[in-house]
């Protein structure tokens, strides 16, 4: 278990999290932050992504430990445009 701080890149807002299991995935973290109203749900064409400890951004599902996070780290969340929806 680890104590982490989540920083939303677009706003700079920081939220401390206690007793985080580093074996949860980046996707599970984001879903939990949305459910807990730390992050707002996004409209179509955008998604939240976790920036790994080495500052890489991947859309692959990985655990927080695989992304290099440890107790006391800051987890940055960015919003990515995933492209326009094609017209019929």
GROMACS .gro file of N, CA and C in nm, residues 11-79:
model
  207
   11UNK      N    1  -0.568   2.119  -1.474
   11UNK     CA    2  -0.607   2.217  -1.373
   11UNK      C    3  -0.500   2.241  -1.268
   12UNK      N    4  -0.407   2.147  -1.255
   12UNK     CA    5  -0.306   2.155  -1.149
   12UNK      C    6  -0.359   2.111  -1.014
   13UNK      N    7  -0.485   2.072  -1.010
   13UNK     CA    8  -0.548   2.027  -0.886
   13UNK      C    9  -0.480   1.900  -0.834
   14UNK      N   10  -0.452   1.898  -0.703
   14UNK     CA   11  -0.389   1.781  -0.642
   14UNK      C   12  -0.479   1.722  -0.535
   15UNK      N   13  -0.485   1.589  -0.533
   15UNK     CA   14  -0.566   1.517  -0.436
   15UNK      C   15  -0.481   1.407  -0.373
   16UNK      N   16  -0.465   1.407  -0.240
   16UNK     CA   17  -0.389   1.299  -0.176
   16UNK      C   18  -0.474   1.172  -0.167
   17UNK      N   19  -0.410   1.059  -0.188
   17UNK     CA   20  -0.475   0.929  -0.175
   17UNK      C   21  -0.394   0.845  -0.078
   18UNK      N   22  -0.462   0.780   0.015
   18UNK     CA   23  -0.394   0.697   0.114
   18UNK      C   24  -0.422   0.550   0.088
   19UNK      N   25  -0.328   0.467   0.126
   19UNK     CA   26  -0.342   0.321   0.119
   19UNK      C   27  -0.383   0.271  -0.019
   20UNK      N   28  -0.312   0.316  -0.122
   20UNK     CA   29  -0.339   0.274  -0.258
   20UNK      C   30  -0.262   0.146  -0.287
   21UNK      N   31  -0.332   0.047  -0.339
   21UNK     CA   32  -0.269  -0.078  -0.379
   21UNK      C   33  -0.199  -0.054  -0.512
   22UNK      N   34  -0.068  -0.069  -0.517
   22UNK     CA   35   0.008  -0.043  -0.640
   22UNK      C   36  -0.013  -0.151  -0.746
   23UNK      N   37  -0.091  -0.255  -0.713
   23UNK     CA   38  -0.122  -0.358  -0.811
   23UNK      C   39  -0.252  -0.331  -0.885
   24UNK      N   40  -0.319  -0.217  -0.856
   24UNK     CA   41  -0.435  -0.182  -0.937
   24UNK      C   42  -0.384  -0.125  -1.069
   25UNK      N   43  -0.468  -0.130  -1.170
   25UNK     CA   44  -0.425  -0.081  -1.301
   25UNK      C   45  -0.449   0.069  -1.315
   26UNK      N   46  -0.384   0.127  -1.413
   26UNK     CA   47  -0.406   0.268  -1.443
   26UNK      C   48  -0.554   0.292  -1.475
   27UNK      N   49  -0.616   0.199  -1.544
   27UNK     CA   50  -0.758   0.212  -1.578
   27UNK      C   51  -0.845   0.207  -1.453
   28UNK      N   52  -0.813   0.117  -1.360
   28UNK     CA   53  -0.888   0.108  -1.234
   28UNK      C   54  -0.872   0.235  -1.151
   29UNK      N   55  -0.752   0.292  -1.151
   29UNK     CA   56  -0.728   0.417  -1.078
   29UNK      C   57  -0.816   0.528  -1.135
   30UNK      N   58  -0.816   0.543  -1.267
   30UNK     CA   59  -0.895   0.648  -1.331
   30UNK      C   60  -1.044   0.628  -1.304
   31UNK      N   61  -1.093   0.505  -1.316
   31UNK     CA   62  -1.234   0.477  -1.289
   31UNK      C   63  -1.269   0.513  -1.145
   32UNK      N   64  -1.181   0.480  -1.050
   32UNK     CA   65  -1.204   0.513  -0.910
   32UNK      C   66  -1.204   0.663  -0.886
   33UNK      N   67  -1.116   0.735  -0.956
   33UNK     CA   68  -1.111   0.880  -0.940
   33UNK      C   69  -1.236   0.946  -0.999
   34UNK      N   70  -1.289   0.891  -1.106
   34UNK     CA   71  -1.414   0.943  -1.163
   34UNK      C   72  -1.530   0.912  -1.069
   35UNK      N   73  -1.536   0.787  -1.020
   35UNK     CA   74  -1.643   0.748  -0.926
   35UNK      C   75  -1.638   0.833  -0.799
   36UNK      N   76  -1.518   0.868  -0.753
   36UNK     CA   77  -1.501   0.948  -0.632
   36UNK      C   78  -1.510   1.097  -0.658
   37UNK      N   79  -1.539   1.134  -0.782
   37UNK     CA   80  -1.557   1.274  -0.825
   37UNK      C   81  -1.429   1.357  -0.813
   38UNK      N   82  -1.315   1.289  -0.816
   38UNK     CA   83  -1.187   1.360  -0.821
   38UNK      C   84  -1.162   1.407  -0.965
   39UNK      N   85  -1.196   1.321  -1.060
   39UNK     CA   86  -1.190   1.355  -1.202
   39UNK      C   87  -1.330   1.362  -1.257
   40UNK      N   88  -1.350   1.450  -1.354
   40UNK     CA   89  -1.482   1.457  -1.417
   40UNK      C   90  -1.487   1.358  -1.532
   41UNK      N   91  -1.605   1.298  -1.554
   41UNK     CA   92  -1.617   1.211  -1.671
   41UNK      C   93  -1.598   1.295  -1.798
   42UNK      N   94  -1.540   1.237  -1.898
   42UNK     CA   95  -1.514   1.309  -2.022
   42UNK      C   96  -1.618   1.277  -2.128
   43UNK      N   97  -1.638   1.371  -2.217
   43UNK     CA   98  -1.729   1.350  -2.328
   43UNK      C   99  -1.658   1.268  -2.435
   44UNK      N  100  -1.733   1.225  -2.534
   44UNK     CA  101  -1.674   1.147  -2.643
   44UNK      C  102  -1.556   1.217  -2.706
   45UNK      N  103  -1.459   1.140  -2.747
   45UNK     CA  104  -1.343   1.198  -2.812
   45UNK      C  105  -1.228   1.233  -2.720
   46UNK      N  106  -1.245   1.210  -2.588
   46UNK     CA  107  -1.138   1.237  -2.494
   46UNK      C  108  -1.127   1.121  -2.396
   47UNK      N  109  -1.008   1.106  -2.339
   47UNK     CA  110  -0.990   1.007  -2.232
   47UNK      C  111  -0.882   1.053  -2.137
   48UNK      N  112  -0.892   1.008  -2.012
   48UNK     CA  113  -0.790   1.035  -1.912
   48UNK      C  114  -0.682   0.929  -1.925
   49UNK      N  115  -0.556   0.970  -1.911
   49UNK     CA  116  -0.443   0.877  -1.913
   49UNK      C  117  -0.350   0.908  -1.797
   50UNK      N  118  -0.286   0.805  -1.744
   50UNK     CA  119  -0.187   0.819  -1.638
   50UNK      C  120  -0.050   0.836  -1.702
   51UNK      N  121   0.024   0.935  -1.655
   51UNK     CA  122   0.163   0.954  -1.699
   51UNK      C  123   0.251   0.869  -1.607
   52UNK      N  124   0.327   0.777  -1.665
   52UNK     CA  125   0.413   0.689  -1.587
   52UNK      C  126   0.521   0.769  -1.515
   53UNK      N  127   0.584   0.706  -1.419
   53UNK     CA  128   0.687   0.773  -1.340
   53UNK      C  129   0.803   0.823  -1.426
   54UNK      N  130   0.828   0.755  -1.541
   54UNK     CA  131   0.936   0.799  -1.632
   54UNK      C  132   0.886   0.901  -1.734
   55UNK      N  133   0.765   0.955  -1.711
   55UNK     CA  134   0.701   1.057  -1.795
   55UNK      C  135   0.651   1.006  -1.929
   56UNK      N  136   0.646   0.874  -1.948
   56UNK     CA  137   0.588   0.820  -2.071
   56UNK      C  138   0.436   0.809  -2.053
   57UNK      N  139   0.367   0.812  -2.165
   57UNK     CA  140   0.221   0.799  -2.164
   57UNK      C  141   0.186   0.680  -2.251
   58UNK      N  142   0.113   0.588  -2.194
   58UNK     CA  143   0.073   0.469  -2.267
   58UNK      C  144  -0.075   0.444  -2.246
   59UNK      N  145  -0.141   0.400  -2.350
   59UNK     CA  146  -0.282   0.365  -2.338
   59UNK      C  147  -0.298   0.219  -2.296
   60UNK      N  148  -0.187   0.145  -2.286
   60UNK     CA  149  -0.193   0.005  -2.242
   60UNK      C  150  -0.232  -0.002  -2.096
   61UNK      N  151  -0.305  -0.107  -2.059
   61UNK     CA  152  -0.343  -0.128  -1.920
   61UNK      C  153  -0.224  -0.189  -1.847
   62UNK      N  154  -0.176  -0.118  -1.743
   62UNK     CA  155  -0.063  -0.163  -1.662
   62UNK      C  156  -0.092  -0.131  -1.517
   63UNK      N  157  -0.027  -0.203  -1.426
   63UNK     CA  158  -0.044  -0.171  -1.284
   63UNK      C  159   0.037  -0.045  -1.252
   64UNK      N  160   0.001   0.017  -1.142
   64UNK     CA  161   0.077   0.134  -1.098
   64UNK      C  162   0.222   0.096  -1.070
   65UNK      N  163   0.244  -0.024  -1.016
   65UNK     CA  164   0.381  -0.071  -0.991
   65UNK      C  165   0.458  -0.085  -1.123
   66UNK      N  166   0.393  -0.139  -1.226
   66UNK     CA  167   0.458  -0.153  -1.356
   66UNK      C  168   0.492  -0.015  -1.416
   67UNK      N  169   0.412   0.085  -1.382
   67UNK     CA  170   0.437   0.220  -1.430
   67UNK      C  171   0.544   0.291  -1.346
   68UNK      N  172   0.597   0.221  -1.244
   68UNK     CA  173   0.709   0.273  -1.166
   68UNK      C  174   0.674   0.348  -1.040
   69UNK      N  175   0.546   0.352  -1.004
   69UNK     CA  176   0.507   0.432  -0.888
   69UNK      C  177   0.540   0.362  -0.757
   70UNK      N  178   0.577   0.448  -0.659
   70UNK     CA  179   0.611   0.403  -0.525
   70UNK      C  180   0.545   0.496  -0.424
   71UNK      N  181   0.551   0.457  -0.299
   71UNK     CA  182   0.495   0.538  -0.191
   71UNK      C  183   0.550   0.681  -0.197
   72UNK      N  184   0.460   0.778  -0.187
   72UNK     CA  185   0.499   0.919  -0.185
   72UNK      C  186   0.503   0.988  -0.320
   73UNK      N  187   0.480   0.913  -0.428
   73UNK     CA  188   0.488   0.970  -0.562
   73UNK      C  189   0.366   1.055  -0.597
   74UNK      N  190   0.385   1.140  -0.698
   74UNK     CA  191   0.276   1.217  -0.758
   74UNK      C  192   0.240   1.149  -0.889
   75UNK      N  193   0.112   1.120  -0.906
   75UNK     CA  194   0.062   1.057  -1.028
   75UNK      C  195  -0.008   1.164  -1.110
   76UNK      N  196   0.047   1.193  -1.228
   76UNK     CA  197  -0.011   1.297  -1.313
   76UNK      C  198  -0.112   1.233  -1.408
   77UNK      N  199  -0.229   1.296  -1.419
   77UNK     CA  200  -0.335   1.251  -1.509
   77UNK      C  201  -0.349   1.355  -1.619
   78UNK      N  202  -0.342   1.312  -1.744
   78UNK     CA  203  -0.361   1.402  -1.857
   78UNK      C  204  -0.487   1.362  -1.933
   79UNK      N  205  -0.537   1.455  -2.011
   79UNK     CA  206  -0.653   1.430  -2.095
   79UNK      C  207  -0.606   1.429  -2.239
   0.00000   0.00000   0.00000
